[in-house]
PDB file of C-alpha atoms in Angstrom:
ATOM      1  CA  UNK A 231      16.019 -16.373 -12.529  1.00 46.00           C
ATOM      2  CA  UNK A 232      19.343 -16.205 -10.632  1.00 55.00           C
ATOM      3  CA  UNK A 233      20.323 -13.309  -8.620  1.00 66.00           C
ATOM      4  CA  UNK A 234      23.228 -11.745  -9.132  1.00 71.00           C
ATOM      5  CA  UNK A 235      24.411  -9.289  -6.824  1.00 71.00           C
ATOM      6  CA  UNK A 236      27.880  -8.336  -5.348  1.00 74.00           C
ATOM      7  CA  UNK A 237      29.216  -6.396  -1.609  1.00 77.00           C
ATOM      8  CA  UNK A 238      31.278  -3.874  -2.825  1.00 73.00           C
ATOM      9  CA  UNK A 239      32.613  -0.900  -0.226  1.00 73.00           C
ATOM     10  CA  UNK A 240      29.513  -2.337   1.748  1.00 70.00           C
ATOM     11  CA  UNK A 241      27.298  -1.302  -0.795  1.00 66.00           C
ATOM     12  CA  UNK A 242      25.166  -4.383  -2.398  1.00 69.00           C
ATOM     13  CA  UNK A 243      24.877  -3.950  -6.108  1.00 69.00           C
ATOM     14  CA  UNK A 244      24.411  -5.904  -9.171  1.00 69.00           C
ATOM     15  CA  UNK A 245      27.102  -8.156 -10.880  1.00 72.00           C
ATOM     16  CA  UNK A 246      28.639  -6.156 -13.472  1.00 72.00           C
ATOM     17  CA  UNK A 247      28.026  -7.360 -17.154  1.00 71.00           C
ATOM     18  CA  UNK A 248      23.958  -8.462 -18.617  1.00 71.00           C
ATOM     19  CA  UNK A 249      22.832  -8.391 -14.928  1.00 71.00           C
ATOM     20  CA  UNK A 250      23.537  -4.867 -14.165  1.00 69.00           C
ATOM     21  CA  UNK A 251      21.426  -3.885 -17.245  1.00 73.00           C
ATOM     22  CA  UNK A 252      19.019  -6.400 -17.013  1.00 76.00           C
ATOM     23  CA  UNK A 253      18.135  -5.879 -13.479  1.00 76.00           C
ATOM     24  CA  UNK A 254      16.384  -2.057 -13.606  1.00 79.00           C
ATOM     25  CA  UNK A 255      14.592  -2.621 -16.851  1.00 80.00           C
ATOM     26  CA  UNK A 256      13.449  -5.882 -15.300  1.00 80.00           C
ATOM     27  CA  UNK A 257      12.124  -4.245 -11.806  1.00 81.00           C
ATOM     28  CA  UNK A 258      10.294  -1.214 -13.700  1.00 83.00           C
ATOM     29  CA  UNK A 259       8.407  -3.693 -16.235  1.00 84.00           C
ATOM     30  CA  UNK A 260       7.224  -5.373 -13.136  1.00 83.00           C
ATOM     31  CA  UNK A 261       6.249  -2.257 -11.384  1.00 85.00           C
ATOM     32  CA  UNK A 262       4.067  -0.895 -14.426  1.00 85.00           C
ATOM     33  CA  UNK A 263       2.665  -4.462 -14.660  1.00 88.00           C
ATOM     34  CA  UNK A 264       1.737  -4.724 -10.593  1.00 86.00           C
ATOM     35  CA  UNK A 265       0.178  -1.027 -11.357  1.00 85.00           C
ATOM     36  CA  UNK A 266      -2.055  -2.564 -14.538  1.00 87.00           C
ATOM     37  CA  UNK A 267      -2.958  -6.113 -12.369  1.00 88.00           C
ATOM     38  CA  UNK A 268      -3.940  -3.700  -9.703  1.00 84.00           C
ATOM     39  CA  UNK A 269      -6.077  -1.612 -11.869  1.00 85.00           C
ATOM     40  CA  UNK A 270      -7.442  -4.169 -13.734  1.00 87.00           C
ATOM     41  CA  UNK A 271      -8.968  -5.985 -10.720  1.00 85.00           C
ATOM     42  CA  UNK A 272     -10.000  -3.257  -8.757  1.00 81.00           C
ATOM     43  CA  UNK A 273     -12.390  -2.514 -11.653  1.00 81.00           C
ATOM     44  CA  UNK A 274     -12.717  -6.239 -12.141  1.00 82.00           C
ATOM     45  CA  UNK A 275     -13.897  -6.064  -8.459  1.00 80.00           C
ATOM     46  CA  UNK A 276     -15.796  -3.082  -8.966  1.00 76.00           C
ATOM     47  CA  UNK A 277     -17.883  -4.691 -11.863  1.00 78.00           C
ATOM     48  CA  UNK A 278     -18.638  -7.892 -10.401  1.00 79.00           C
ATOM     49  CA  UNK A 279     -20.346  -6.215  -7.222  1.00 72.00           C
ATOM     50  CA  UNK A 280     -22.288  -4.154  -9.592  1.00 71.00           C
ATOM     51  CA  UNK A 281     -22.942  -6.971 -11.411  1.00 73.00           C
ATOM     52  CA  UNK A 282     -24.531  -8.850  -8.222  1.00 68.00           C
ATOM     53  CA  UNK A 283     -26.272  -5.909  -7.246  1.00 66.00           C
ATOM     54  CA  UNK A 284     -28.106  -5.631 -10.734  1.00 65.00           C
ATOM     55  CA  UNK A 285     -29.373  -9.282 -10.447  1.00 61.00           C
ATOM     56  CA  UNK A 286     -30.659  -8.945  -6.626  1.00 59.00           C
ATOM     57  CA  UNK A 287     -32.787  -5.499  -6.458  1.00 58.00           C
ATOM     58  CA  UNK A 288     -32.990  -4.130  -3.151  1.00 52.00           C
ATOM     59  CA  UNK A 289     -34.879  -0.778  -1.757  1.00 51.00           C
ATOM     60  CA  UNK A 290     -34.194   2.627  -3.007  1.00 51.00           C
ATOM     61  CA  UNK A 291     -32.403   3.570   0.164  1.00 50.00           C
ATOM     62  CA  UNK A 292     -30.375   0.710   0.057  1.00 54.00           C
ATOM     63  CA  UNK A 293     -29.294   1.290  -3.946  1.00 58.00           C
ATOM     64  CA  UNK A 294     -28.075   5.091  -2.318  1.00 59.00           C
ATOM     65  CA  UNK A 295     -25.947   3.539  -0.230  1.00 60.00           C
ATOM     66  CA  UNK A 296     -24.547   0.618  -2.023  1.00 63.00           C
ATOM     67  CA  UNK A 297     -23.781   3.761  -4.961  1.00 63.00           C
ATOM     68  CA  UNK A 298     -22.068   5.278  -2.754  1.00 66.00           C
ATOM     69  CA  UNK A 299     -20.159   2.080  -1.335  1.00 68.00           C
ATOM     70  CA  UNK A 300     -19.064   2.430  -5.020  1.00 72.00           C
ATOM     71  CA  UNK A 301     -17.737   5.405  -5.316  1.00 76.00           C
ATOM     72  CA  UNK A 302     -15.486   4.752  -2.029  1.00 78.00           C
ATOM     73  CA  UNK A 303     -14.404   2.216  -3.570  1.00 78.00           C
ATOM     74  CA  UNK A 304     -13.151   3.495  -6.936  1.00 80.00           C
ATOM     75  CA  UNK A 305     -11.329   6.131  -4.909  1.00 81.00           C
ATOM     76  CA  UNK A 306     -10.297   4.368  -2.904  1.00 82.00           C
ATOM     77  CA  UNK A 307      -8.827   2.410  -5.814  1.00 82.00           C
ATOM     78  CA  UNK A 308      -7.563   5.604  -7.452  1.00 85.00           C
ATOM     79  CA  UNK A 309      -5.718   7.159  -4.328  1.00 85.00           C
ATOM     80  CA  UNK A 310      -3.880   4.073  -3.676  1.00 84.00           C
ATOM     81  CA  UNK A 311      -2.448   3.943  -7.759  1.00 86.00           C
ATOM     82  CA  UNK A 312      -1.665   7.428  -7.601  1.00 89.00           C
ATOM     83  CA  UNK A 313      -0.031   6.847  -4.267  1.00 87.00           C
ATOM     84  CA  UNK A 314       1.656   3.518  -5.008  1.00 87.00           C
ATOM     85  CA  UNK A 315       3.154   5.486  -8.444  1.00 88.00           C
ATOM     86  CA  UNK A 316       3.977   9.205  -7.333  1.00 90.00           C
ATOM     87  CA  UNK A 317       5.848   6.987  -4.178  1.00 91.00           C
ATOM     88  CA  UNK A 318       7.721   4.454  -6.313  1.00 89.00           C
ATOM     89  CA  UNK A 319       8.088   5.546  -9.976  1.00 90.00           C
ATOM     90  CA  UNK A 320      11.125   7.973  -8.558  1.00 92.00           C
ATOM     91  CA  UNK A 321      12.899   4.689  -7.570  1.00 90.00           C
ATOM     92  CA  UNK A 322      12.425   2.688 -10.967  1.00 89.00           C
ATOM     93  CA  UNK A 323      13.638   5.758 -12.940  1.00 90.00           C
ATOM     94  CA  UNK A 324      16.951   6.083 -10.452  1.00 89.00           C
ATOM     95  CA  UNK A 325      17.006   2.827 -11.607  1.00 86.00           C
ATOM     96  CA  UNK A 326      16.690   3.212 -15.813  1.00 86.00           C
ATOM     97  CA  UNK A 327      19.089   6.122 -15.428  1.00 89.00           C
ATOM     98  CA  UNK A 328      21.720   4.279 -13.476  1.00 84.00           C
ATOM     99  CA  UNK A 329      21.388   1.378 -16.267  1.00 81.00           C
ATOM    100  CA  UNK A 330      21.831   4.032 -19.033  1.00 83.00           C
ATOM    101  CA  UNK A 331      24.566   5.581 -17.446  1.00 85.00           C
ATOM    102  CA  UNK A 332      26.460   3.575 -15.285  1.00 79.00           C
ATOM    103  CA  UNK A 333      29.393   6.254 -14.614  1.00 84.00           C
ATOM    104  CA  UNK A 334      26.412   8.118 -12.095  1.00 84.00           C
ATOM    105  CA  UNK A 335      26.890   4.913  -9.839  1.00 79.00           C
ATOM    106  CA  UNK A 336      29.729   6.678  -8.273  1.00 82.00           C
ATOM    107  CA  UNK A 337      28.349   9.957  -7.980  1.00 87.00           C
ATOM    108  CA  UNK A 338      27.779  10.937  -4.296  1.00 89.00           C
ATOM    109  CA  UNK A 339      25.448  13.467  -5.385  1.00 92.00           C
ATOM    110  CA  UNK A 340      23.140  10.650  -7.646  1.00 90.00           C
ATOM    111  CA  UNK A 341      23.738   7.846  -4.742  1.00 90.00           C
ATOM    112  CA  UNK A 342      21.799  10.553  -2.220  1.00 93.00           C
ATOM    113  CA  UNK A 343      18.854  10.903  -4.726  1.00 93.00           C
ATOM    114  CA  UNK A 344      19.107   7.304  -5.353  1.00 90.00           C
ATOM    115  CA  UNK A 345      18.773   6.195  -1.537  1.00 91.00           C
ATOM    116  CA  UNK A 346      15.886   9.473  -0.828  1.00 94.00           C
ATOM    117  CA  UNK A 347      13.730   7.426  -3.893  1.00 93.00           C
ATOM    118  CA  UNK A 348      14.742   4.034  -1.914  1.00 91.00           C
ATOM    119  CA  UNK A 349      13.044   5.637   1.074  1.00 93.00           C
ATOM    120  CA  UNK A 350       9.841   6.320  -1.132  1.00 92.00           C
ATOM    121  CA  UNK A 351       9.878   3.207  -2.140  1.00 90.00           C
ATOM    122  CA  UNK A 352       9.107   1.817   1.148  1.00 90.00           C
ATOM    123  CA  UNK A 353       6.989   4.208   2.180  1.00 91.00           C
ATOM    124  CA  UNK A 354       4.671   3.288  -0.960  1.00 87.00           C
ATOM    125  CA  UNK A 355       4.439  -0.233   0.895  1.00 85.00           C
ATOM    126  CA  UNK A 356       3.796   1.275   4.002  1.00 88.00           C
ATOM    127  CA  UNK A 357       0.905   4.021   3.121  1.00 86.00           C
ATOM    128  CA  UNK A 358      -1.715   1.356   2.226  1.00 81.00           C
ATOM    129  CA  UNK A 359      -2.984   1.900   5.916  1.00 81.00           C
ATOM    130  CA  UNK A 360      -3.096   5.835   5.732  1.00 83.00           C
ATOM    131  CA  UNK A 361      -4.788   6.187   2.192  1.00 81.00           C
ATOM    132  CA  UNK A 362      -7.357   3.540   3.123  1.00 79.00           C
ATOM    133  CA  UNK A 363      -8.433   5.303   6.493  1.00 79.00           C
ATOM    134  CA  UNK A 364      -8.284   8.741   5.145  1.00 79.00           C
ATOM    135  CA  UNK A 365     -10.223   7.614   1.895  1.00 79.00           C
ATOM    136  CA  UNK A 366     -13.457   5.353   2.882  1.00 77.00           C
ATOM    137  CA  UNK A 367     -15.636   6.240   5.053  1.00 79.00           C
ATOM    138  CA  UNK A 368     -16.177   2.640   6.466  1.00 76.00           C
ATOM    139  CA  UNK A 369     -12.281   2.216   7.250  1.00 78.00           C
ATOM    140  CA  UNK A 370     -12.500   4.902   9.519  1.00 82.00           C
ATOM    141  CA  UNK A 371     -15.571   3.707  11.124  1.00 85.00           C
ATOM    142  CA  UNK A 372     -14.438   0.214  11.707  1.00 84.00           C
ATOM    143  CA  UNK A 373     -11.095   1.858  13.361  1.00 84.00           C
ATOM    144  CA  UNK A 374     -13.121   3.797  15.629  1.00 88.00           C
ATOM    145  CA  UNK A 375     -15.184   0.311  16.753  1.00 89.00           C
ATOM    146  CA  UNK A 376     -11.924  -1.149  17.112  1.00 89.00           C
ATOM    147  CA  UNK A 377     -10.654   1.936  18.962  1.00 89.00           C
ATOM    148  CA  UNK A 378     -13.555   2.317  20.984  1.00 90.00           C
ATOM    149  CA  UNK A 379     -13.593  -1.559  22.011  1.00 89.00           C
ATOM    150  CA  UNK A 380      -9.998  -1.563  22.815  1.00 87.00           C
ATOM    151  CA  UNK A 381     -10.854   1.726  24.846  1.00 85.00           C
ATOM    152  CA  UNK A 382     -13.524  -0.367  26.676  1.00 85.00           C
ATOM    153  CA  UNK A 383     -11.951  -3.407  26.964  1.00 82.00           C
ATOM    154  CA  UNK A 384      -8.141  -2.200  28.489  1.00 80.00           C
ATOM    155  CA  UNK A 385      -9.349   1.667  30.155  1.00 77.00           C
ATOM    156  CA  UNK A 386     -12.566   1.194  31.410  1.00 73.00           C
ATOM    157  CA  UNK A 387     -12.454  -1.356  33.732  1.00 67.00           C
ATOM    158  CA  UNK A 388     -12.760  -1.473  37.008  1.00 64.00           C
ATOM    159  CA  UNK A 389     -10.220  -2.625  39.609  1.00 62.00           C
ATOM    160  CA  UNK A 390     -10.998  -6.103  41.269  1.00 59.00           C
ATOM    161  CA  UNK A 391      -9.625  -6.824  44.612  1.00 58.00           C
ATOM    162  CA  UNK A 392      -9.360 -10.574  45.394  1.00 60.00           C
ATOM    163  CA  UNK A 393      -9.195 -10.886  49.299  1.00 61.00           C
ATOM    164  CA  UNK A 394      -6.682 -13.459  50.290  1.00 59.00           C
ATOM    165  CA  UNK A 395      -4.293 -12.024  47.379  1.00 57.00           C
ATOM    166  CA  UNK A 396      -1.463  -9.229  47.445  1.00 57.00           C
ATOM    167  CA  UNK A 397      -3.106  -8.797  43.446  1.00 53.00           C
ATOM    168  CA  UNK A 398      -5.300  -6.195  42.205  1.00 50.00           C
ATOM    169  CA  UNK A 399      -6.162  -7.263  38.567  1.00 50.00           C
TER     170      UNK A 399
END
């Protein structure tokens, strides 16, 4: 697919003509079809690991906590769609509304909501970290072992003094 785009008032937008139209319809099909891939294989993910669970049968007390492995997974799952679309859905309809009506494109007023829904945008990239540490309970404890070895590793330790040497490592 070529790319299209023009510098104009040092503002990059799309070549006028099929491209200009084509371009936001184009970007919010492929947003609603990242949002279905991603649902569909974290329940494809989801089903296969209950799937190998149901042909290896472990302890009760393991079952308990591989169930609820499962559930912080499907939330975790479900706060990152809701996340990734309340984020960047604001963008793609800027988008579909500056298609329909391209006499907005010069609004200042429609350019400032335009560039506040860029800003989501990026943050919906960017939150991945956030919803995954606040969600699961095993994020957060693997950041604390990382925290608490980095602690260990860079604070706690003890000056050494080499004698000979102006260093103290």
């Amino acid at each position: 697919m070529l790319v299209g785009f023009t510098v104009v008032n040092s503002v990059c937008q799309a070549q006028s003509g099929f491209y200009a139209e084509f371009f936001p319809f184009f970007t919010t099909g492929y947003y609603f079809f990242s949002i279905v891939l991603i649902i569909f294989f974290g329940f494809g993910t989801s089903y296969n690991i209950r799937s190998q669970r149901r042909k290896v049968r472990a302890i009760r007390v393991m079952e308990n906590r591989q169930i609820r492995g499962d559930t912080q997974l499907l939330l975790l799952l479900f706060v990152h769609v809701i996340c990734y679309i309340s984020l960047a859905l604001p963008y793609h309809i800027s988008l579909v509304i500056g298609a329909t009506y391209p006499t907005l494109l010069v609004n200042p007023k429609f350019q400032f909501i335009q560039n506040l829904t860029i800003i989501l945008l990026y943050l919906s990239q960017a939150i991945n970290f956030y919803a995954f540490t606040l969600t699961a309970n095993l994020y957060r404890k693997e950041l604390f072992n990382l925290l608490r070895k980095v602690k260990t590793k860079y604070w706690d330790r003890q000056p050494v003094v080499h004698f000979g040497q102006n260093t103290v490592y």
